[in-house]
Coordinates of C-alpha atoms in Angstrom, one line a residue:
Chain A
M1 CA -79.1 -78.5 5.6
A2 CA -75.8 -77.2 7.0
Q3 CA -74.1 -78.7 3.9
A4 CA -76.4 -76.8 1.5
K5 CA -75.8 -73.5 3.4
L6 CA -72.0 -74.0 3.2
G7 CA -72.3 -74.7 -0.5
R8 CA -74.3 -71.5 -1.0
S9 CA -71.8 -69.3 0.9
E10 CA -68.9 -70.9 -1.1
Q11 CA -70.8 -70.0 -4.3
V12 CA -71.0 -66.4 -3.2
T13 CA -67.3 -66.3 -2.3
G14 CA -66.4 -67.9 -5.6
W15 CA -68.3 -65.2 -7.5
A16 CA -66.7 -62.5 -5.3
F17 CA -63.2 -63.6 -6.3
V18 CA -63.9 -63.7 -10.0
A19 CA -66.3 -60.8 -10.3
P20 CA -63.9 -57.9 -10.7
A21 CA -62.1 -59.7 -13.6
L22 CA -65.4 -60.7 -15.2
V23 CA -66.9 -57.2 -15.0
L24 CA -63.7 -55.7 -16.6
L25 CA -63.6 -58.4 -19.3
G26 CA -67.3 -57.7 -20.0
I27 CA -66.7 -54.0 -20.5
F28 CA -63.3 -54.0 -22.2
M29 CA -63.5 -57.3 -24.2
I30 CA -67.0 -58.8 -24.8
Y31 CA -68.7 -55.4 -25.4
P32 CA -66.1 -54.2 -27.9
I33 CA -66.1 -57.6 -29.7
I34 CA -69.8 -57.5 -30.3
W35 CA -69.6 -53.8 -31.3
S36 CA -66.8 -54.5 -33.7
L37 CA -68.7 -57.4 -35.3
W38 CA -71.7 -55.0 -35.8
M39 CA -69.3 -52.2 -37.0
S40 CA -67.9 -54.5 -39.7
F41 CA -71.2 -54.4 -41.5
Q42 CA -71.3 -50.6 -41.4
V43 CA -70.1 -48.2 -44.1
G44 CA -69.3 -44.5 -44.0
K45 CA -66.7 -42.0 -42.8
G46 CA -65.9 -41.3 -39.1
M47 CA -68.8 -42.0 -36.8
N48 CA -71.3 -41.3 -39.6
L49 CA -72.2 -44.9 -40.3
S50 CA -75.0 -46.7 -42.0
F51 CA -75.7 -50.4 -42.6
G52 CA -73.9 -51.7 -45.6
G53 CA -74.6 -55.4 -45.7
W54 CA -71.8 -57.2 -47.5
A55 CA -70.3 -54.0 -48.9
N56 CA -67.2 -54.2 -46.8
I57 CA -66.6 -57.8 -47.6
I58 CA -66.9 -57.0 -51.3
R59 CA -64.5 -54.1 -50.8
L60 CA -62.0 -56.5 -49.3
T61 CA -61.8 -58.6 -52.4
K62 CA -61.2 -55.5 -54.6
D63 CA -58.6 -53.8 -52.3
P64 CA -55.1 -54.4 -53.6
V65 CA -53.5 -52.9 -50.4
F66 CA -55.5 -55.4 -48.2
I67 CA -54.4 -58.3 -50.4
R68 CA -50.8 -57.2 -50.1
A69 CA -51.1 -56.9 -46.3
L70 CA -52.7 -60.3 -46.1
V71 CA -50.0 -61.9 -48.3
N72 CA -47.2 -60.2 -46.3
T73 CA -48.8 -61.3 -43.0
C74 CA -49.0 -64.9 -44.3
I75 CA -45.4 -64.8 -45.5
F76 CA -44.2 -63.6 -42.1
F77 CA -46.3 -66.3 -40.3
V78 CA -45.4 -69.2 -42.6
V79 CA -41.6 -68.5 -42.7
Q80 CA -41.0 -67.1 -39.2
V81 CA -43.0 -69.3 -36.8
P82 CA -41.5 -72.7 -37.9
I83 CA -37.9 -71.3 -37.8
M84 CA -38.4 -69.9 -34.3
I85 CA -40.1 -73.0 -32.9
V86 CA -37.3 -75.3 -34.3
L87 CA -34.6 -73.0 -33.0
A88 CA -36.2 -72.7 -29.6
L89 CA -36.6 -76.5 -29.4
L90 CA -32.9 -77.1 -30.3
F91 CA -31.7 -74.6 -27.7
A92 CA -34.0 -76.1 -25.0
V93 CA -32.8 -79.7 -25.7
A94 CA -29.2 -78.6 -25.7
L95 CA -29.6 -76.6 -22.5
N96 CA -31.4 -79.5 -20.8
D97 CA -28.3 -81.6 -20.8
P98 CA -27.2 -81.7 -17.1
K99 CA -23.5 -82.3 -18.2
L100 CA -23.5 -79.1 -20.2
R101 CA -21.3 -76.4 -18.8
F102 CA -22.3 -72.7 -18.5
R103 CA -26.0 -73.6 -18.7
G104 CA -27.2 -70.7 -16.7
L105 CA -25.0 -68.3 -18.7
F106 CA -26.3 -69.6 -22.0
R107 CA -29.9 -69.6 -20.8
T108 CA -29.8 -66.1 -19.5
A109 CA -28.1 -64.8 -22.7
I110 CA -30.6 -66.4 -25.0
F111 CA -33.6 -65.2 -22.9
L112 CA -32.2 -61.7 -22.6
P113 CA -33.8 -60.3 -25.9
C114 CA -37.3 -60.8 -24.4
V115 CA -36.4 -58.2 -21.7
T116 CA -35.6 -55.4 -24.1
S117 CA -38.2 -52.8 -24.8
L118 CA -39.8 -52.6 -28.2
I119 CA -38.2 -49.2 -29.0
A120 CA -34.8 -50.4 -27.9
Y121 CA -34.8 -53.3 -30.2
S122 CA -36.4 -51.7 -33.2
T123 CA -33.9 -48.8 -33.0
L124 CA -31.0 -51.2 -32.6
F125 CA -32.1 -53.2 -35.6
K126 CA -32.6 -50.1 -37.7
S127 CA -29.1 -48.8 -36.9
M128 CA -27.3 -52.2 -37.1
F129 CA -28.9 -53.0 -40.5
A130 CA -28.2 -49.5 -42.0
T131 CA -26.6 -49.8 -45.4
D132 CA -23.1 -49.0 -44.0
G133 CA -24.0 -50.5 -40.7
V134 CA -22.3 -53.0 -38.5
V135 CA -24.0 -56.1 -40.0
N136 CA -23.2 -55.2 -43.6
N137 CA -19.6 -54.4 -42.6
A138 CA -19.3 -57.8 -40.8
L139 CA -20.8 -59.7 -43.8
I140 CA -18.4 -58.0 -46.2
W141 CA -15.4 -58.6 -43.9
L142 CA -16.4 -62.3 -43.7
H143 CA -16.7 -62.3 -47.6
V144 CA -20.3 -63.6 -47.3
V145 CA -21.4 -60.8 -49.6
S146 CA -19.4 -58.6 -52.0
G147 CA -21.5 -55.4 -51.5
P148 CA -23.8 -54.1 -48.8
I149 CA -27.3 -55.6 -48.6
P150 CA -30.1 -52.9 -48.9
W151 CA -31.9 -54.2 -45.8
L152 CA -34.3 -51.2 -45.5
Q153 CA -34.6 -50.3 -49.1
D154 CA -35.3 -53.6 -50.9
P155 CA -38.8 -55.2 -50.5
F156 CA -37.3 -58.7 -50.1
W157 CA -34.5 -57.8 -47.7
A158 CA -36.9 -55.7 -45.6
K159 CA -39.1 -58.8 -45.1
V160 CA -35.9 -60.8 -44.1
L161 CA -35.0 -58.1 -41.6
I162 CA -38.4 -58.1 -40.0
I163 CA -38.2 -61.9 -39.7
L164 CA -34.7 -61.7 -38.2
A165 CA -35.9 -59.1 -35.7
I166 CA -38.9 -61.1 -34.5
T167 CA -36.9 -64.3 -34.3
W168 CA -34.2 -62.5 -32.2
R169 CA -36.8 -61.2 -29.9
W170 CA -39.0 -64.2 -29.2
T171 CA -36.9 -67.4 -29.6
G172 CA -35.7 -67.3 -26.0
Y173 CA -39.3 -66.7 -24.7
N174 CA -40.5 -69.9 -26.4
M175 CA -37.3 -71.7 -25.3
I176 CA -38.2 -71.1 -21.6
F177 CA -41.5 -72.9 -22.0
Y178 CA -39.8 -75.9 -23.6
L179 CA -37.1 -76.0 -20.9
A180 CA -39.7 -76.0 -18.2
A181 CA -41.6 -78.8 -19.9
L182 CA -38.4 -80.8 -20.6
Q183 CA -37.6 -80.8 -16.9
N184 CA -40.8 -82.7 -16.2
I185 CA -39.8 -85.6 -18.4
D186 CA -38.5 -88.5 -16.4
R187 CA -34.8 -89.0 -17.2
S188 CA -35.1 -92.8 -16.8
I189 CA -37.1 -93.0 -20.1
Y190 CA -34.0 -91.7 -21.9
E191 CA -31.7 -94.0 -20.0
A192 CA -33.9 -97.0 -21.0
A193 CA -34.0 -95.9 -24.6
R194 CA -30.2 -95.5 -24.7
I195 CA -29.6 -98.9 -23.2
D196 CA -31.9 -100.4 -25.9
G197 CA -29.5 -98.8 -28.4
I198 CA -31.9 -96.2 -29.8
P199 CA -29.8 -93.4 -31.5
A200 CA -30.0 -89.8 -30.3
W201 CA -32.0 -88.5 -33.2
A202 CA -34.6 -91.3 -32.8
R203 CA -34.8 -90.5 -29.0
F204 CA -35.5 -86.8 -29.9
T205 CA -38.2 -87.6 -32.4
G206 CA -39.6 -90.6 -30.5
I207 CA -39.6 -89.3 -26.9
T208 CA -38.9 -85.6 -26.7
I209 CA -41.2 -84.4 -29.4
P210 CA -44.3 -86.5 -28.4
M211 CA -43.8 -85.5 -24.7
L212 CA -43.5 -81.8 -25.6
K213 CA -46.5 -81.9 -27.9
P214 CA -48.9 -80.0 -25.6
V215 CA -46.3 -77.2 -25.0
I216 CA -45.4 -77.1 -28.7
L217 CA -49.0 -76.7 -29.5
F218 CA -49.4 -73.9 -26.9
T219 CA -46.4 -72.0 -28.1
T220 CA -47.3 -72.5 -31.8
I221 CA -50.7 -71.0 -31.2
I222 CA -49.4 -68.1 -29.1
S223 CA -46.8 -67.4 -31.8
T224 CA -49.3 -67.7 -34.6
I225 CA -51.6 -65.1 -32.9
G226 CA -48.5 -62.9 -32.2
T227 CA -47.3 -63.0 -35.8
L228 CA -50.7 -62.4 -37.3
Q229 CA -51.1 -59.3 -35.1
L230 CA -47.6 -58.1 -36.0
F231 CA -47.6 -54.3 -35.7
D232 CA -44.9 -52.8 -33.4
E233 CA -41.9 -54.1 -35.3
V234 CA -43.1 -53.1 -38.8
N235 CA -44.3 -49.7 -37.6
N236 CA -41.0 -48.9 -36.0
I237 CA -38.4 -50.6 -38.2
T238 CA -39.8 -50.2 -41.7
I239 CA -43.1 -48.3 -41.3
G240 CA -44.6 -50.9 -43.6
G241 CA -42.2 -50.0 -46.4
P242 CA -40.5 -50.0 -48.8
S243 CA -43.7 -49.6 -51.0
D244 CA -45.9 -51.7 -48.6
A245 CA -43.5 -54.7 -48.7
T246 CA -43.8 -55.1 -45.0
L247 CA -47.3 -53.8 -44.5
T248 CA -49.2 -56.2 -42.2
L249 CA -52.9 -56.5 -41.5
S250 CA -52.6 -54.8 -38.1
L251 CA -50.7 -51.9 -39.5
Y252 CA -53.2 -51.5 -42.3
I253 CA -56.1 -51.5 -39.7
Y254 CA -54.2 -48.8 -37.8
N255 CA -53.7 -46.7 -41.0
L256 CA -57.3 -47.1 -42.0
T257 CA -58.5 -46.0 -38.5
F258 CA -56.1 -43.4 -37.4
K259 CA -54.1 -42.2 -40.5
F260 CA -56.3 -42.1 -43.5
M261 CA -59.8 -40.7 -43.5
P262 CA -61.2 -42.9 -40.7
S263 CA -63.4 -45.7 -41.9
F264 CA -64.2 -47.6 -38.7
G265 CA -66.5 -50.1 -40.5
Y266 CA -64.1 -51.3 -43.1
S267 CA -61.2 -51.5 -40.6
A268 CA -63.4 -53.6 -38.3
T269 CA -64.0 -55.9 -41.3
V270 CA -60.2 -56.2 -41.9
S271 CA -59.7 -57.0 -38.2
W272 CA -62.2 -59.9 -38.4
V273 CA -60.2 -61.3 -41.2
I274 CA -57.4 -61.8 -38.6
V275 CA -59.9 -63.4 -36.1
V276 CA -61.1 -65.9 -38.8
I277 CA -57.5 -66.8 -39.8
V278 CA -56.5 -67.3 -36.1
A279 CA -59.6 -69.4 -35.5
I280 CA -58.9 -71.6 -38.6
L281 CA -55.2 -72.1 -37.8
S282 CA -55.8 -72.8 -34.1
F283 CA -58.4 -75.4 -35.1
L284 CA -56.0 -77.0 -37.7
Q285 CA -53.2 -77.1 -35.1
F286 CA -55.5 -78.8 -32.6
L287 CA -56.5 -81.3 -35.2
I288 CA -52.9 -82.1 -36.2
A289 CA -51.9 -82.5 -32.5
R290 CA -54.9 -84.8 -31.8
D291 CA -54.4 -87.0 -34.9
R292 CA -50.9 -88.0 -33.8
R293 CA -51.7 -88.5 -30.2
P294 CA -52.3 -92.3 -30.3
A295 CA -48.7 -92.8 -31.4
A296 CA -47.3 -91.0 -28.3
Chain B
M1 CA -19.1 -93.6 -26.8
N2 CA -19.0 -93.5 -30.5
A3 CA -17.4 -90.9 -32.8
L4 CA -20.7 -89.2 -33.7
A5 CA -21.5 -88.6 -30.0
L6 CA -18.0 -87.2 -29.5
A7 CA -18.3 -84.8 -32.4
R8 CA -21.8 -83.6 -31.3
R9 CA -20.7 -82.1 -28.0
P10 CA -18.4 -79.4 -29.5
L11 CA -21.1 -78.7 -32.1
V12 CA -23.6 -78.0 -29.2
Y13 CA -21.2 -75.5 -27.7
V14 CA -20.6 -73.8 -31.0
L15 CA -24.4 -73.6 -31.6
L16 CA -25.1 -72.2 -28.2
S17 CA -22.2 -69.8 -28.3
V18 CA -23.4 -68.4 -31.6
A19 CA -26.9 -68.1 -30.3
A20 CA -25.7 -66.4 -27.1
F21 CA -23.5 -64.0 -29.1
V22 CA -26.3 -63.1 -31.5
S23 CA -28.6 -62.5 -28.5
V24 CA -26.2 -60.4 -26.5
F25 CA -24.5 -58.4 -29.3
P26 CA -27.4 -55.9 -29.8
F27 CA -27.1 -55.0 -26.0
Y28 CA -23.4 -54.4 -26.5
W29 CA -24.2 -52.4 -29.6
M30 CA -26.7 -50.3 -27.6
V31 CA -24.3 -49.4 -24.8
V32 CA -21.4 -48.7 -27.3
G33 CA -23.8 -46.7 -29.5
A34 CA -24.8 -44.5 -26.5
T35 CA -21.1 -43.4 -26.4
N36 CA -20.7 -42.7 -30.2
K37 CA -21.7 -40.0 -32.6
S38 CA -24.7 -40.7 -34.9
A39 CA -22.4 -40.7 -38.0
D40 CA -20.2 -43.4 -36.4
I41 CA -23.1 -45.6 -35.5
V42 CA -24.7 -45.8 -38.9
T43 CA -21.2 -46.7 -40.4
G44 CA -20.9 -49.5 -37.9
K45 CA -18.1 -48.4 -35.5
P46 CA -18.1 -51.2 -33.0
S47 CA -15.9 -49.6 -30.2
L48 CA -16.5 -47.2 -27.4
G49 CA -16.5 -43.5 -28.3
D50 CA -16.3 -40.3 -26.3
S51 CA -19.7 -38.8 -27.0
L52 CA -21.6 -40.3 -24.0
F53 CA -22.0 -36.9 -22.3
A54 CA -22.8 -35.1 -25.6
N55 CA -25.5 -37.7 -26.3
A56 CA -26.9 -37.4 -22.8
A57 CA -27.0 -33.6 -23.1
T58 CA -28.8 -33.8 -26.4
F59 CA -31.3 -36.3 -25.1
F60 CA -32.1 -34.2 -22.0
A61 CA -32.4 -31.1 -24.1
T62 CA -34.7 -32.8 -26.7
V63 CA -37.2 -34.5 -24.4
D64 CA -38.6 -33.9 -21.0
V65 CA -36.9 -37.0 -19.5
A66 CA -38.4 -36.7 -16.0
R67 CA -41.9 -36.3 -17.3
I68 CA -41.9 -39.2 -19.8
F69 CA -40.2 -41.6 -17.3
W70 CA -42.7 -40.5 -14.7
N71 CA -45.6 -41.3 -17.2
S72 CA -44.1 -44.7 -18.0
A73 CA -43.4 -45.6 -14.4
L74 CA -46.9 -44.6 -13.2
I75 CA -48.6 -46.5 -16.0
A76 CA -46.4 -49.6 -15.5
V77 CA -46.5 -49.7 -11.7
V78 CA -50.2 -48.9 -11.2
G79 CA -51.2 -51.0 -14.2
S80 CA -49.1 -54.0 -13.0
L81 CA -50.4 -53.9 -9.5
L82 CA -54.0 -53.7 -10.6
T83 CA -53.5 -56.5 -13.1
L84 CA -51.8 -58.7 -10.6
A85 CA -54.5 -58.1 -8.0
V86 CA -57.6 -58.6 -10.2
S87 CA -56.1 -61.5 -12.3
S88 CA -54.7 -63.4 -9.4
L89 CA -58.0 -63.1 -7.4
A90 CA -59.8 -64.5 -10.5
G91 CA -57.3 -67.3 -11.1
Y92 CA -57.6 -68.3 -7.4
G93 CA -61.4 -68.1 -7.5
F94 CA -61.7 -70.2 -10.6
E95 CA -59.5 -72.9 -9.2
M96 CA -60.7 -73.0 -5.6
F97 CA -64.4 -72.5 -6.0
R98 CA -65.4 -74.6 -8.9
S99 CA -68.9 -74.6 -10.3
R100 CA -70.2 -75.8 -13.6
F101 CA -71.2 -72.3 -14.7
R102 CA -67.9 -70.8 -13.8
E103 CA -66.1 -73.6 -15.7
R104 CA -68.1 -72.7 -18.8
L105 CA -67.2 -69.0 -18.3
F106 CA -63.5 -70.0 -18.0
A107 CA -63.6 -72.0 -21.2
L108 CA -65.2 -69.1 -23.0
M109 CA -62.4 -66.8 -21.7
L110 CA -59.8 -69.1 -23.2
L111 CA -61.6 -68.8 -26.5
L112 CA -61.4 -65.0 -26.2
L113 CA -57.6 -65.3 -25.8
S114 CA -57.4 -65.8 -29.6
I115 CA -59.1 -62.6 -30.5
P116 CA -56.4 -60.2 -31.7
F117 CA -56.2 -56.7 -30.2
A118 CA -56.7 -55.2 -33.6
A119 CA -60.3 -56.4 -33.5
L120 CA -61.0 -54.5 -30.3
M121 CA -59.0 -51.4 -31.0
V122 CA -61.6 -49.4 -32.9
P123 CA -64.6 -49.9 -30.5
L124 CA -62.3 -49.5 -27.5
F125 CA -61.1 -46.2 -28.9
V126 CA -64.6 -45.0 -29.5
M127 CA -65.6 -46.1 -25.9
I128 CA -62.7 -44.2 -24.4
S129 CA -63.5 -41.1 -26.4
Q130 CA -67.2 -41.2 -25.4
A131 CA -66.2 -41.5 -21.8
H132 CA -64.0 -38.5 -22.2
L133 CA -60.9 -40.5 -21.1
T134 CA -58.6 -39.9 -24.1
N135 CA -55.2 -38.6 -23.1
T136 CA -55.5 -39.9 -19.5
Y137 CA -53.5 -42.6 -17.6
A138 CA -56.8 -44.4 -16.9
A139 CA -57.4 -44.8 -20.7
V140 CA -54.1 -46.7 -21.0
I141 CA -54.4 -48.8 -17.8
L142 CA -58.1 -49.8 -17.7
P143 CA -58.5 -52.1 -20.7
G144 CA -55.5 -54.2 -19.6
I145 CA -56.3 -54.9 -16.0
A146 CA -58.2 -58.1 -16.5
S147 CA -55.7 -60.2 -18.4
I148 CA -56.9 -63.6 -19.6
F149 CA -53.4 -64.8 -20.0
I150 CA -52.5 -63.9 -16.4
I151 CA -55.8 -65.3 -15.0
F152 CA -55.0 -68.6 -16.8
Y153 CA -51.5 -68.5 -15.5
F154 CA -52.6 -68.1 -11.9
R155 CA -55.2 -70.8 -12.2
Q156 CA -52.6 -73.3 -13.5
A157 CA -50.2 -72.3 -10.6
T158 CA -53.0 -72.5 -8.0
K159 CA -53.3 -76.2 -8.8
A160 CA -50.0 -76.6 -6.9
F161 CA -51.2 -74.7 -3.8
P162 CA -51.6 -77.3 -1.0
A163 CA -55.2 -77.8 0.0
E164 CA -54.2 -78.7 3.6
L165 CA -53.0 -75.2 4.1
R166 CA -56.4 -73.8 3.3
D167 CA -58.3 -76.4 5.3
A168 CA -56.0 -75.7 8.4
A169 CA -56.7 -72.0 8.0
R170 CA -60.5 -72.6 7.9
V171 CA -60.3 -74.7 11.0
D172 CA -58.5 -71.7 12.6
G173 CA -61.4 -69.6 11.7
L174 CA -59.9 -67.4 9.0
K175 CA -62.2 -65.9 6.5
E176 CA -61.8 -66.6 2.8
W177 CA -60.3 -63.2 2.0
Q178 CA -57.9 -63.6 4.9
I179 CA -56.8 -67.0 3.6
F180 CA -56.0 -65.4 0.2
L181 CA -54.2 -62.5 1.7
Y182 CA -52.2 -64.1 4.5
I183 CA -51.7 -67.7 3.3
Y184 CA -52.0 -67.9 -0.5
L185 CA -50.1 -64.7 -1.3
P186 CA -46.9 -65.4 0.6
V187 CA -46.9 -69.1 -0.4
M188 CA -47.2 -68.2 -4.1
R189 CA -44.6 -65.5 -4.2
S190 CA -42.6 -67.2 -7.0
T191 CA -45.7 -67.2 -9.1
Y192 CA -46.3 -63.5 -8.3
A193 CA -42.6 -62.8 -9.2
A194 CA -42.9 -64.4 -12.6
A195 CA -46.2 -62.7 -13.3
T196 CA -44.7 -59.4 -12.2
I197 CA -42.0 -59.6 -14.8
I198 CA -44.4 -60.5 -17.6
V199 CA -47.0 -57.8 -16.6
F200 CA -44.4 -55.1 -15.9
M201 CA -42.6 -55.7 -19.2
A202 CA -45.9 -55.7 -21.1
N203 CA -47.0 -52.4 -19.5
W204 CA -43.7 -50.7 -19.8
N205 CA -43.3 -51.7 -23.4
N206 CA -46.9 -51.2 -24.4
Y207 CA -46.9 -49.3 -27.7
L208 CA -50.0 -49.5 -29.9
W209 CA -52.7 -48.7 -27.4
P210 CA -50.9 -45.8 -25.7
L211 CA -50.1 -44.5 -29.2
I212 CA -53.8 -44.4 -29.9
V213 CA -55.1 -42.9 -26.7
L214 CA -52.3 -40.5 -25.6
N215 CA -51.9 -37.4 -27.8
T216 CA -50.0 -34.7 -25.9
A217 CA -46.3 -34.8 -25.3
D218 CA -46.7 -34.3 -21.5
M219 CA -48.8 -37.5 -21.2
K220 CA -46.7 -39.8 -23.5
T221 CA -44.6 -42.6 -22.3
A222 CA -40.8 -43.1 -22.8
T223 CA -41.6 -45.8 -25.4
L224 CA -43.7 -43.4 -27.5
I225 CA -41.4 -40.5 -27.3
I226 CA -38.2 -42.4 -28.1
S227 CA -40.0 -44.2 -30.9
A228 CA -41.0 -40.9 -32.4
L229 CA -37.4 -39.7 -32.3
T230 CA -36.4 -42.6 -34.6
S231 CA -38.8 -41.6 -37.3
A232 CA -37.1 -38.3 -37.8
Y233 CA -35.6 -37.7 -41.3
T234 CA -32.1 -38.0 -40.0
P235 CA -32.3 -39.6 -36.6
D236 CA -29.6 -38.8 -34.1
Y237 CA -28.8 -42.4 -33.2
G238 CA -26.3 -41.5 -30.5
M239 CA -28.9 -39.6 -28.5
I240 CA -31.6 -42.2 -29.3
L241 CA -29.4 -45.1 -28.1
F242 CA -28.7 -43.3 -24.9
G243 CA -32.4 -43.0 -24.4
T244 CA -33.0 -46.7 -25.2
V245 CA -30.4 -47.6 -22.6
L246 CA -32.3 -45.6 -20.0
A247 CA -35.7 -47.1 -21.2
T248 CA -34.3 -50.6 -21.0
L249 CA -32.8 -50.3 -17.5
P250 CA -36.1 -50.7 -15.5
T251 CA -37.1 -54.0 -17.2
L252 CA -33.5 -55.3 -17.0
I253 CA -33.3 -54.6 -13.3
I254 CA -36.7 -56.2 -12.6
F255 CA -35.7 -59.2 -14.6
F256 CA -32.4 -59.8 -12.8
L257 CA -34.0 -59.2 -9.4
L258 CA -36.8 -61.7 -10.0
Q259 CA -35.0 -64.1 -12.4
R260 CA -34.6 -67.0 -10.0
Q261 CA -38.3 -67.0 -9.1
F262 CA -39.2 -66.4 -12.7
V263 CA -37.8 -69.7 -13.9
E264 CA -39.2 -71.6 -10.9
G265 CA -42.6 -69.9 -11.3
L266 CA -42.8 -71.0 -15.0
L267 CA -41.8 -74.5 -14.0
G268 CA -44.6 -74.6 -11.5
S269 CA -47.2 -73.4 -14.0
V270 CA -46.4 -76.0 -16.7
K271 CA -46.6 -78.9 -14.2

């Protein structure tokens, strides 16, 4: 009897601790999600909406700007996420060597970009990559290029610039997760492998990568979500230009909602395209991670 | 040691030095830029100039500095405190008082983590307008208070909180909220330090949502105002970089103050 009463009061305390968060999530997350799903089937301007069935989805397939934003977003994701994850892994493994000197200095330096504010870093990149800017000057001085690269004017180089900017900002962030996970791997495993004559590269692919798999999966999913939601950088560095070359889905949704004649229904449909892509990619990443697990 | 291993070591230093240089150079550029004229910045002058005071004067003349930093600070401090309070309570609650129903809710919450903000933006905006909250601090702060990411983080960290401490406190007759306040909070201070950095940076740098709900200059944050300066036809980079130095200082200071605990806190969470 006393046991049951204790259980009940624990139940009440448990709910009391999580209640504020659950109420807020209900209001500011669950409710808008359901609303947005309903909205994505509505057509019309402003708040003057009516049920449109599949109209918005049909409009998607015929909207060249949407297709361009989708392709751009996919290019950013496919090119940038692997580069960043590989770099972050390399830095983390290098910094995990206890015999390395200046570890703290290197770690702080590489992590520093995460601390900058968005405006600081987009302004910096905009001015450093100006046509006569410091980056072009350095590249010409080093004889890498003969003339200045039109970073902000050329559709291809504008994409490269955005990829460079995101990589600069987020590599150190991912690196910290790997560093933390690496420190949990027992050093004696490496010692044993070395005594058995297993070369460094094989130790990396055979021990480090499998041990880090859960963290790699976590960071890949977080980065995937981040890249698919890309907005701040493109809105501040290139404003989606030149000629929509860096327009992303999030920026297009923002334009549809707050810049053009507001069409809430259609912009909700575009946002659900991101949800569907994130869901598919996360599912695929889980599948890939699970398939290889028996080998680890 | 074979030749390959000998050759690898300098290579590692070169790689890390290049990475560190690339990471730090923009900071150097920002500080140097704040002392140069706009014309010198866009032509890539990499040395200190003599326009620091001119840039500062232009910046103070162009924007209401006290006002925008007050807006930013208020939103960041109040937003961070509320987020830390609500989310750490929930993380603690989910871990300490497990029930099957709450476990299911937690799993559902993790699923919601993958829903992009873009999907919520439009309904949230309509909700805020209907509640007549547009252009208020509350509109910026409220939607971010319950952060799934921070709840998850606190739950993972709570796994390392020694159960004996809680049991001892119960024997001593402390109530559950007293255990949280007087035992858990001080013991978990490194986790709180790490979460503070993450949450403060996120609030201070928040851009898209404040851009949507704040519409008068006297309510806008430093991030919004300085970002608007850069989209001028001929931006005055000297003045803007001076502004960005100011806007970066708070996050830099918080980072260096809490850095030690931050690395330890992250280590704790991954274990």
